[in-house]
Coordinates of N, CA and C in Angstrom, one line a residue:
M1 N 101.6 130.4 60.5 CA 102.7 130.1 59.5 C 103.1 131.5 58.9
S2 N 104.4 131.7 58.8 CA 104.9 133.0 58.3 C 104.5 133.1 56.8
K3 N 104.3 134.3 56.4 CA 104.0 134.6 55.0 C 105.3 134.5 54.2
P4 N 105.2 134.0 52.9 CA 106.4 134.0 52.1 C 106.7 135.4 51.6
S5 N 108.0 135.7 51.5 CA 108.4 137.0 51.0 C 108.2 137.1 49.5
F6 N 107.7 138.2 49.0 CA 107.6 138.4 47.6 C 109.0 138.6 46.9
W7 N 109.9 139.2 47.7 CA 111.2 139.5 47.3 C 112.1 138.6 48.1
Q8 N 112.8 137.7 47.4 CA 113.6 136.7 48.1 C 115.1 136.8 47.8
P9 N 115.8 137.6 48.6 CA 117.2 137.9 48.3 C 118.0 136.6 48.5
T10 N 119.1 136.5 47.7 CA 120.0 135.4 47.9 C 121.0 135.7 49.0
A11 N 121.6 134.6 49.5 CA 122.5 134.8 50.6 C 123.6 135.8 50.4
D12 N 124.1 135.9 49.2 CA 125.2 136.8 48.9 C 124.8 138.3 48.9
T13 N 123.5 138.6 49.1 CA 123.1 140.0 49.2 C 123.3 140.6 50.6
Q14 N 123.7 139.7 51.6 CA 123.8 140.1 53.0 C 125.2 139.9 53.4
L15 N 125.8 140.8 54.1 CA 127.2 140.7 54.4 C 127.4 140.4 55.9
G16 N 127.8 139.2 56.2 CA 128.0 138.8 57.6 C 126.8 139.1 58.5
A17 N 127.1 139.7 59.7 CA 126.1 140.0 60.6 C 125.3 141.3 60.3
D18 N 125.7 142.0 59.3 CA 125.1 143.2 58.9 C 123.7 142.9 58.4
P19 N 122.6 143.4 59.0 CA 121.2 143.1 58.6 C 120.8 143.8 57.3
R20 N 121.7 144.7 56.8 CA 121.3 145.4 55.6 C 121.4 144.5 54.4
L21 N 120.3 144.3 53.7 CA 120.4 143.5 52.4 C 120.7 144.5 51.3
R22 N 121.2 144.0 50.2 CA 121.6 144.8 49.1 C 121.0 144.2 47.8
A23 N 120.2 145.0 47.1 CA 119.6 144.6 45.9 C 120.2 145.3 44.7
P24 N 121.0 144.6 43.9 CA 121.7 145.2 42.8 C 120.7 146.0 41.9
S25 N 119.5 145.5 41.7 CA 118.6 146.2 40.8 C 118.2 147.5 41.4
A26 N 118.2 147.7 42.7 CA 117.8 149.0 43.3 C 118.9 150.0 43.0
Q27 N 120.2 149.6 43.0 CA 121.2 150.5 42.6 C 121.1 150.9 41.1
R28 N 120.7 150.0 40.3 CA 120.6 150.3 38.9 C 119.5 151.2 38.5
N29 N 118.3 151.0 39.2 CA 117.1 151.7 38.7 C 116.7 152.9 39.5
R30 N 117.3 153.1 40.7 CA 116.8 154.1 41.6 C 116.8 155.5 41.1
D31 N 117.8 155.9 40.3 CA 117.8 157.3 39.8 C 116.8 157.5 38.7
A32 N 116.7 156.5 37.8 CA 115.6 156.6 36.8 C 114.2 156.7 37.4
I33 N 114.0 155.9 38.4 CA 112.7 156.0 39.1 C 112.5 157.3 39.7
L34 N 113.5 157.8 40.4 CA 113.5 159.1 41.1 C 113.1 160.2 40.1
A35 N 113.7 160.2 39.0 CA 113.4 161.2 38.0 C 111.9 161.3 37.6
V36 N 111.3 160.1 37.6 CA 109.8 160.1 37.3 C 109.1 160.6 38.6
L37 N 109.5 160.1 39.7 CA 108.8 160.5 41.0 C 108.8 162.0 41.2
H38 N 109.8 162.7 40.8 CA 109.8 164.1 41.0 C 108.5 164.8 40.4
D39 N 108.0 164.2 39.3 CA 106.8 164.7 38.6 C 105.5 164.0 39.1
V40 N 105.6 163.0 39.9 CA 104.5 162.2 40.3 C 104.0 162.4 41.7
L41 N 105.0 162.5 42.6 CA 104.7 162.6 44.0 C 104.2 164.0 44.4
P42 N 103.4 164.1 45.5 CA 103.1 165.5 45.9 C 104.3 166.2 46.5
Q43 N 104.1 167.5 46.8 CA 105.2 168.3 47.4 C 105.5 167.9 48.8
S44 N 104.4 167.5 49.5 CA 104.5 167.0 50.9 C 103.5 166.0 51.2
G45 N 103.6 165.3 52.3 CA 102.7 164.2 52.7 C 103.4 162.9 53.0
R46 N 102.6 161.9 53.1 CA 103.1 160.5 53.4 C 103.1 159.6 52.2
V47 N 104.2 159.0 51.9 CA 104.4 158.1 50.8 C 104.5 156.7 51.4
L48 N 103.5 155.8 51.1 CA 103.6 154.4 51.5 C 104.3 153.6 50.4
E49 N 105.3 152.9 50.8 CA 105.9 152.0 49.8 C 105.6 150.5 50.2
I50 N 105.0 149.8 49.3 CA 104.7 148.4 49.5 C 105.8 147.5 48.9
A51 N 106.1 146.5 49.6 CA 107.2 145.6 49.2 C 108.5 146.3 49.0
S52 N 109.0 146.9 50.1 CA 110.2 147.8 50.1 C 111.4 147.0 49.9
G53 N 111.4 145.7 50.1 CA 112.6 144.9 49.9 C 113.7 145.3 50.9
S54 N 114.9 145.6 50.3 CA 116.1 145.9 51.1 C 115.9 147.2 51.9
G55 N 115.1 148.1 51.3 CA 115.0 149.4 51.9 C 115.8 150.5 51.3
E56 N 116.6 150.1 50.3 CA 117.5 151.0 49.6 C 116.8 152.1 48.8
H57 N 115.6 151.7 48.2 CA 114.9 152.7 47.5 C 114.3 153.8 48.4
A58 N 113.8 153.3 49.6 CA 113.2 154.3 50.5 C 114.2 155.3 51.0
V59 N 115.4 154.9 51.3 CA 116.4 155.8 51.7 C 116.8 156.7 50.6
H60 N 117.0 156.2 49.4 CA 117.4 157.1 48.3 C 116.3 158.1 48.0
F61 N 115.1 157.7 48.0 CA 114.0 158.7 47.7 C 113.8 159.7 48.8
A62 N 113.9 159.2 50.1 CA 113.8 160.1 51.2 C 114.9 161.2 51.3
R63 N 116.1 160.8 50.9 CA 117.2 161.7 50.9 C 117.0 162.8 49.9
A64 N 116.4 162.4 48.7 CA 116.2 163.4 47.6 C 115.0 164.2 47.8
L65 N 114.0 163.7 48.6 CA 112.7 164.4 48.7 C 112.4 164.7 50.2
P66 N 113.1 165.6 50.8 CA 113.1 165.7 52.2 C 111.7 166.3 52.8
D67 N 110.9 166.8 51.9 CA 109.6 167.3 52.4 C 108.5 166.3 52.4
L68 N 108.9 165.1 52.0 CA 107.9 163.9 52.0 C 108.4 163.0 53.2
T69 N 107.4 162.3 53.8 CA 107.6 161.3 54.8 C 107.4 159.9 54.1
F70 N 108.3 159.0 54.3 CA 108.2 157.7 53.6 C 107.9 156.7 54.7
Q71 N 106.9 155.8 54.3 CA 106.5 154.7 55.2 C 106.8 153.4 54.4
P72 N 108.0 152.8 54.7 CA 108.3 151.5 54.0 C 107.6 150.4 54.7
S73 N 107.4 149.3 53.9 CA 106.8 148.1 54.4 C 107.2 146.9 53.6
D74 N 107.1 145.7 54.2 CA 107.4 144.4 53.6 C 106.8 143.3 54.4
P75 N 106.5 142.2 53.8 CA 106.0 141.0 54.6 C 107.1 140.2 55.2
S76 N 108.4 140.4 54.7 CA 109.5 139.6 55.1 C 110.2 140.1 56.4
P77 N 110.4 139.3 57.4 CA 111.1 139.8 58.6 C 112.5 140.3 58.3
D78 N 113.2 139.5 57.4 CA 114.6 139.9 57.0 C 114.6 141.3 56.3
A79 N 113.6 141.5 55.4 CA 113.5 142.8 54.7 C 113.2 143.9 55.7
V80 N 112.3 143.7 56.7 CA 112.0 144.7 57.7 C 113.2 145.1 58.5
A81 N 114.0 144.1 58.9 CA 115.2 144.3 59.6 C 116.2 145.1 58.7
S82 N 116.3 144.8 57.5 CA 117.2 145.5 56.6 C 116.7 147.0 56.4
I83 N 115.4 147.2 56.2 CA 114.9 148.5 56.1 C 115.3 149.4 57.3
A84 N 115.1 148.8 58.5 CA 115.3 149.5 59.7 C 116.8 149.8 59.8
A85 N 117.7 148.9 59.4 CA 119.1 149.1 59.5 C 119.6 150.2 58.5
W86 N 119.1 150.2 57.3 CA 119.4 151.2 56.3 C 118.9 152.6 56.8
T87 N 117.7 152.6 57.4 CA 117.2 153.9 57.9 C 118.1 154.4 59.0
R88 N 118.5 153.6 59.9 CA 119.4 154.0 61.0 C 120.7 154.6 60.4
E89 N 121.2 153.8 59.5 CA 122.5 154.2 58.9 C 122.4 155.6 58.2
S90 N 121.3 155.8 57.6 CA 121.1 157.1 56.8 C 121.0 158.3 57.6
G91 N 120.5 158.2 58.9 CA 120.3 159.3 59.7 C 119.1 160.2 59.3
L92 N 118.3 159.8 58.4 CA 117.2 160.6 57.9 C 116.1 160.6 58.8
G93 N 115.4 161.7 59.0 CA 114.3 161.8 59.9 C 112.9 161.7 59.2
N94 N 112.9 161.6 57.9 CA 111.6 161.5 57.1 C 111.3 160.1 56.6
I95 N 111.9 159.1 57.3 CA 111.5 157.7 57.1 C 110.9 157.1 58.4
L96 N 109.7 156.6 58.3 CA 109.0 156.0 59.5 C 109.5 154.6 59.7
P97 N 109.4 154.1 60.9 CA 109.8 152.7 61.1 C 109.0 151.7 60.1
P98 N 109.7 150.7 59.6 CA 109.0 149.8 58.6 C 107.9 149.1 59.3
V99 N 106.8 148.8 58.6 CA 105.7 148.0 59.1 C 105.6 146.7 58.2
V100 N 105.0 145.7 58.8 CA 104.8 144.4 58.1 C 103.5 144.5 57.4
V101 N 103.5 144.5 56.1 CA 102.3 144.5 55.2 C 102.4 143.4 54.2
D102 N 101.4 142.5 54.3 CA 101.2 141.5 53.3 C 100.2 142.1 52.3
A103 N 100.6 142.3 51.0 CA 99.7 142.9 50.1 C 98.4 142.2 49.9
T104 N 98.4 140.9 50.1 CA 97.2 140.1 49.9 C 96.2 140.2 51.0
A105 N 96.6 140.8 52.1 CA 95.7 140.8 53.3 C 94.5 141.7 53.1
L106 N 93.4 141.3 53.8 CA 92.2 142.1 53.7 C 92.4 143.4 54.5
H107 N 93.2 143.4 55.5 CA 93.4 144.7 56.2 C 94.9 145.0 56.3
W108 N 95.3 146.2 56.1 CA 96.7 146.7 56.3 C 96.8 147.5 57.5
P109 N 97.9 147.5 58.2 CA 98.1 148.3 59.4 C 98.5 149.8 59.0
V110 N 97.8 150.3 58.0 CA 98.1 151.7 57.5 C 96.8 152.4 57.3
E111 N 96.6 153.6 57.9 CA 95.4 154.3 57.8 C 95.4 155.5 56.9
S112 N 96.6 155.9 56.4 CA 96.6 157.1 55.6 C 97.8 157.1 54.7
A113 N 97.7 157.7 53.5 CA 98.8 157.8 52.6 C 98.4 158.9 51.5
D114 N 99.3 159.6 51.1 CA 99.1 160.6 50.0 C 99.6 160.1 48.7
A115 N 100.4 159.0 48.7 CA 100.9 158.4 47.5 C 101.3 157.0 47.9
I116 N 101.3 156.1 46.9 CA 101.7 154.7 47.2 C 102.7 154.3 46.0
L117 N 103.8 153.7 46.4 CA 104.8 153.2 45.5 C 104.9 151.7 45.6
C118 N 105.0 151.0 44.5 CA 105.2 149.5 44.5 C 106.2 149.2 43.4
I119 N 107.4 148.8 43.7 CA 108.4 148.6 42.7 C 108.8 147.1 42.7
N120 N 108.7 146.6 41.4 CA 109.1 145.2 41.2 C 108.5 144.2 42.2
M121 N 107.1 144.3 42.3 CA 106.4 143.4 43.1 C 105.5 142.5 42.3
I122 N 104.6 143.1 41.5 CA 103.5 142.3 41.0 C 103.9 141.1 40.1
H123 N 105.1 141.1 39.6 CA 105.5 140.0 38.8 C 106.2 138.9 39.6
I124 N 106.6 139.3 40.9 CA 107.2 138.3 41.8 C 106.3 138.1 43.0
A125 N 105.1 137.8 42.6 CA 104.0 137.6 43.7 C 102.8 137.0 42.9
P126 N 101.9 136.4 43.7 CA 100.7 135.9 43.0 C 99.8 137.1 42.6
W127 N 98.9 136.8 41.7 CA 98.0 137.9 41.2 C 97.2 138.5 42.4
A128 N 97.0 137.7 43.4 CA 96.2 138.1 44.6 C 96.9 139.3 45.2
A129 N 98.3 139.4 45.1 CA 99.0 140.6 45.7 C 98.6 141.8 44.9
A130 N 98.5 141.7 43.6 CA 98.1 142.9 42.8 C 96.7 143.3 43.1
E131 N 95.8 142.3 43.3 CA 94.5 142.6 43.6 C 94.4 143.3 45.0
G132 N 95.2 142.8 46.0 CA 95.2 143.5 47.3 C 95.8 144.9 47.2
L133 N 96.8 145.1 46.4 CA 97.4 146.4 46.3 C 96.4 147.4 45.8
F134 N 95.7 147.1 44.7 CA 94.7 148.0 44.2 C 93.5 148.2 45.1
R135 N 93.1 147.1 45.8 CA 92.0 147.3 46.7 C 92.3 148.2 47.8
Q136 N 93.5 148.1 48.4 CA 93.9 148.9 49.5 C 94.2 150.4 49.1
A137 N 94.9 150.5 47.9 CA 95.2 151.8 47.3 C 93.9 152.5 47.1
G138 N 92.9 151.8 46.6 CA 91.6 152.5 46.3 C 90.9 153.0 47.6
R139 N 91.2 152.3 48.7 CA 90.7 152.7 50.0 C 91.5 153.9 50.6
L140 N 92.8 153.9 50.5 CA 93.6 154.9 51.1 C 93.8 156.2 50.4
L141 N 93.8 156.1 49.1 CA 94.1 157.3 48.3 C 92.8 158.1 48.0
K142 N 93.0 159.4 47.9 CA 91.9 160.3 47.6 C 92.1 160.8 46.1
R143 N 91.1 161.5 45.6 CA 91.0 161.8 44.2 C 92.3 162.5 43.8
G144 N 92.9 162.1 42.7 CA 94.1 162.7 42.1 C 95.4 162.1 42.7
Q145 N 95.4 161.4 43.8 CA 96.6 160.9 44.4 C 97.1 159.7 43.7
P146 N 98.5 159.5 43.6 CA 99.0 158.5 42.7 C 99.3 157.2 43.4
L147 N 99.2 156.2 42.5 CA 99.7 154.8 42.8 C 100.8 154.6 41.7
Y148 N 102.0 154.4 42.1 CA 103.1 154.3 41.1 C 103.6 152.9 41.2
L149 N 103.6 152.2 40.0 CA 104.2 150.9 39.8 C 105.4 150.9 38.9
Y150 N 106.3 150.1 39.1 CA 107.5 149.9 38.3 C 107.8 148.5 38.1
G151 N 108.2 148.2 36.8 CA 108.7 146.8 36.5 C 108.5 146.5 35.1
P152 N 108.7 145.2 34.7 CA 108.5 144.8 33.3 C 107.0 144.3 33.1
Y153 N 106.5 144.5 31.9 CA 105.1 144.1 31.7 C 105.0 143.5 30.3
R154 N 104.0 142.7 30.1 CA 103.5 142.3 28.7 C 102.6 143.4 28.2
R155 N 102.8 143.8 26.9 CA 102.0 144.8 26.4 C 101.3 144.3 25.1
P156 N 100.0 144.6 25.0 CA 99.2 144.1 23.9 C 99.8 144.5 22.5
G157 N 99.9 143.6 21.6 CA 100.3 143.9 20.3 C 101.8 144.0 20.1
R158 N 102.6 143.7 21.2 CA 104.0 143.8 21.1 C 104.6 142.5 21.6
P159 N 105.6 142.0 20.8 CA 106.3 140.8 21.3 C 107.1 141.1 22.6
L160 N 107.2 140.1 23.5 CA 107.9 140.3 24.7 C 109.4 140.4 24.3
E161 N 110.1 141.4 24.9 CA 111.5 141.5 24.7 C 112.3 140.3 25.1
P162 N 113.3 139.9 24.4 CA 114.0 138.6 24.7 C 114.5 138.5 26.1
G163 N 115.0 139.6 26.7 CA 115.4 139.6 28.1 C 114.3 139.4 29.0
N164 N 113.2 140.0 28.8 CA 112.0 139.9 29.6 C 111.3 138.5 29.4
A165 N 111.5 137.9 28.2 CA 110.9 136.6 28.0 C 111.7 135.6 28.8
V166 N 113.0 135.7 28.9 CA 113.9 134.8 29.7 C 113.5 135.0 31.2
F167 N 113.4 136.3 31.6 CA 113.0 136.6 33.0 C 111.7 136.0 33.4
D168 N 110.7 136.1 32.5 CA 109.4 135.6 32.7 C 109.4 134.1 32.9
E169 N 110.2 133.4 32.0 CA 110.3 132.0 32.1 C 110.9 131.6 33.5
S170 N 112.0 132.3 33.9 CA 112.6 132.0 35.1 C 111.7 132.2 36.3
L171 N 110.9 133.3 36.3 CA 109.9 133.5 37.4 C 108.9 132.3 37.5
R172 N 108.4 132.0 36.3 CA 107.3 130.9 36.3 C 107.9 129.6 36.7
S173 N 109.2 129.3 36.5 CA 109.8 128.1 36.9 C 110.0 128.0 38.4
R174 N 110.1 129.2 39.0 CA 110.2 129.2 40.5 C 108.9 129.1 41.1
D175 N 107.8 129.7 40.5 CA 106.5 129.7 41.1 C 105.5 129.9 39.9
P176 N 104.7 129.0 39.6 CA 103.7 129.2 38.4 C 102.8 130.4 38.6
A177 N 102.6 130.9 39.9 CA 101.8 132.0 40.1 C 102.5 133.3 39.8
W178 N 103.8 133.3 39.6 CA 104.5 134.5 39.3 C 104.6 134.7 37.8
G179 N 105.1 135.8 37.4 CA 105.4 136.1 35.9 C 105.0 137.5 35.6
L180 N 105.5 138.0 34.4 CA 105.1 139.3 33.9 C 103.7 139.4 33.7
R181 N 103.1 140.6 34.1 CA 101.7 140.8 34.0 C 101.3 141.5 32.7
D182 N 100.1 141.3 32.2 CA 99.6 142.0 31.0 C 99.2 143.4 31.5
S183 N 99.7 144.4 30.8 CA 99.4 145.8 31.2 C 98.0 146.1 31.1
D184 N 97.2 145.5 30.2 CA 95.8 145.8 30.1 C 95.1 145.2 31.3
A185 N 95.5 144.0 31.8 CA 94.9 143.4 32.9 C 95.1 144.2 34.2
V186 N 96.3 144.8 34.3 CA 96.6 145.7 35.4 C 95.8 147.0 35.3
A187 N 95.6 147.5 34.1 CA 94.8 148.7 34.0 C 93.3 148.4 34.3
A188 N 92.9 147.2 34.0 CA 91.5 146.9 34.3 C 91.3 146.7 35.8
L189 N 92.3 146.2 36.5 CA 92.3 146.1 37.9 C 92.2 147.5 38.5
G190 N 93.0 148.4 38.0 CA 92.9 149.8 38.5 C 91.6 150.4 38.3
A191 N 91.0 150.2 37.1 CA 89.6 150.8 36.8 C 88.6 150.2 37.8
A192 N 88.7 148.9 38.1 CA 87.8 148.3 39.0 C 87.9 148.8 40.4
N193 N 89.0 149.5 40.8 CA 89.2 150.0 42.1 C 89.2 151.5 42.2
G194 N 88.7 152.2 41.1 CA 88.5 153.6 41.2 C 89.6 154.4 40.6
F195 N 90.5 153.9 39.8 CA 91.6 154.6 39.2 C 91.3 154.8 37.7
G196 N 91.9 155.9 37.2 CA 91.8 156.3 35.8 C 92.8 155.5 35.0
T197 N 92.8 155.8 33.7 CA 93.7 155.2 32.7 C 95.1 155.5 33.1
P198 N 96.0 154.6 33.2 CA 97.4 154.9 33.7 C 98.2 155.6 32.7
E199 N 99.1 156.4 33.2 CA 100.1 157.0 32.4 C 101.3 156.0 32.4
I200 N 101.9 155.8 31.2 CA 103.0 154.8 31.1 C 104.2 155.6 30.6
V201 N 105.3 155.4 31.3 CA 106.6 156.0 31.0 C 107.6 154.9 30.7
E202 N 108.2 154.9 29.5 CA 109.2 153.9 29.2 C 110.5 154.2 30.1
M203 N 111.0 153.1 30.6 CA 112.2 153.1 31.5 C 113.3 152.3 30.9
P204 N 114.5 152.4 31.4 CA 115.6 151.6 30.9 C 115.4 150.1 31.1
A205 N 116.1 149.3 30.3 CA 116.1 147.9 30.4 C 114.7 147.3 30.3
N206 N 113.9 147.9 29.4 CA 112.5 147.3 29.1 C 111.6 147.3 30.3
N207 N 111.8 148.2 31.2 CA 110.8 148.3 32.3 C 109.9 149.5 32.0
L208 N 108.8 149.6 32.8 CA 107.9 150.7 32.7 C 107.6 151.3 34.0
S209 N 107.4 152.6 34.0 CA 106.7 153.3 35.2 C 105.2 153.3 34.8
V210 N 104.3 152.8 35.6 CA 102.9 152.8 35.3 C 102.2 153.6 36.5
I211 N 101.7 154.8 36.1 CA 101.2 155.7 37.1 C 99.7 155.8 37.1
F212 N 99.0 155.4 38.1 CA 97.6 155.5 38.3 C 97.3 156.7 39.2
R213 N 96.1 157.3 38.9 CA 95.6 158.3 39.9 C 94.2 158.0 40.2
K214 N 93.8 158.2 41.4 CA 92.5 157.9 41.9 C 91.5 158.9 41.2
S215 N 90.4 158.3 40.7 CA 89.4 159.1 40.0 C 88.6 159.8 40.9

């Protein structure tokens, strides 16, 4: 049985026979994320992206950071086809062919990475996906190497922003296993897998960049 996609684009994100999917959120947040990645990613090496979705982020980051090699991945066949199409259209040589990765799987078809990115996944996936992400990141990354997460979070001692509260309710109505994650629970998951206390960067639209480094 095929694995469900963590990112489920609606029909209007795809144009006719063009396999390239379009995620409006990627257009909105890509430059803000890139500004943080300039200070987070190594100068060279391989960057594994988990849950790449449409592939638009991978192309944008690869174009801006030509000394890095990007390895996109996704569990969805439609997403993998979209990533491959965006990569072909870009003409960039520093994006590897996409691979199928289910974050919850005990084994990933990836043996090395110098950094890992995961954008807008852990709230649109069961908690087992976050557990798998940290488990595998703990295996792949070496001391000091980053695991970068982006998305909305619940934060201790702060009321949930109205927009995020509506979004959280919408996610849980689609799947009770989805929803905004508590930042302390995510930090604890990182600590359990060999990561230090995360650096948190405030982002537009009540999102966060959460940057873990392997201890």
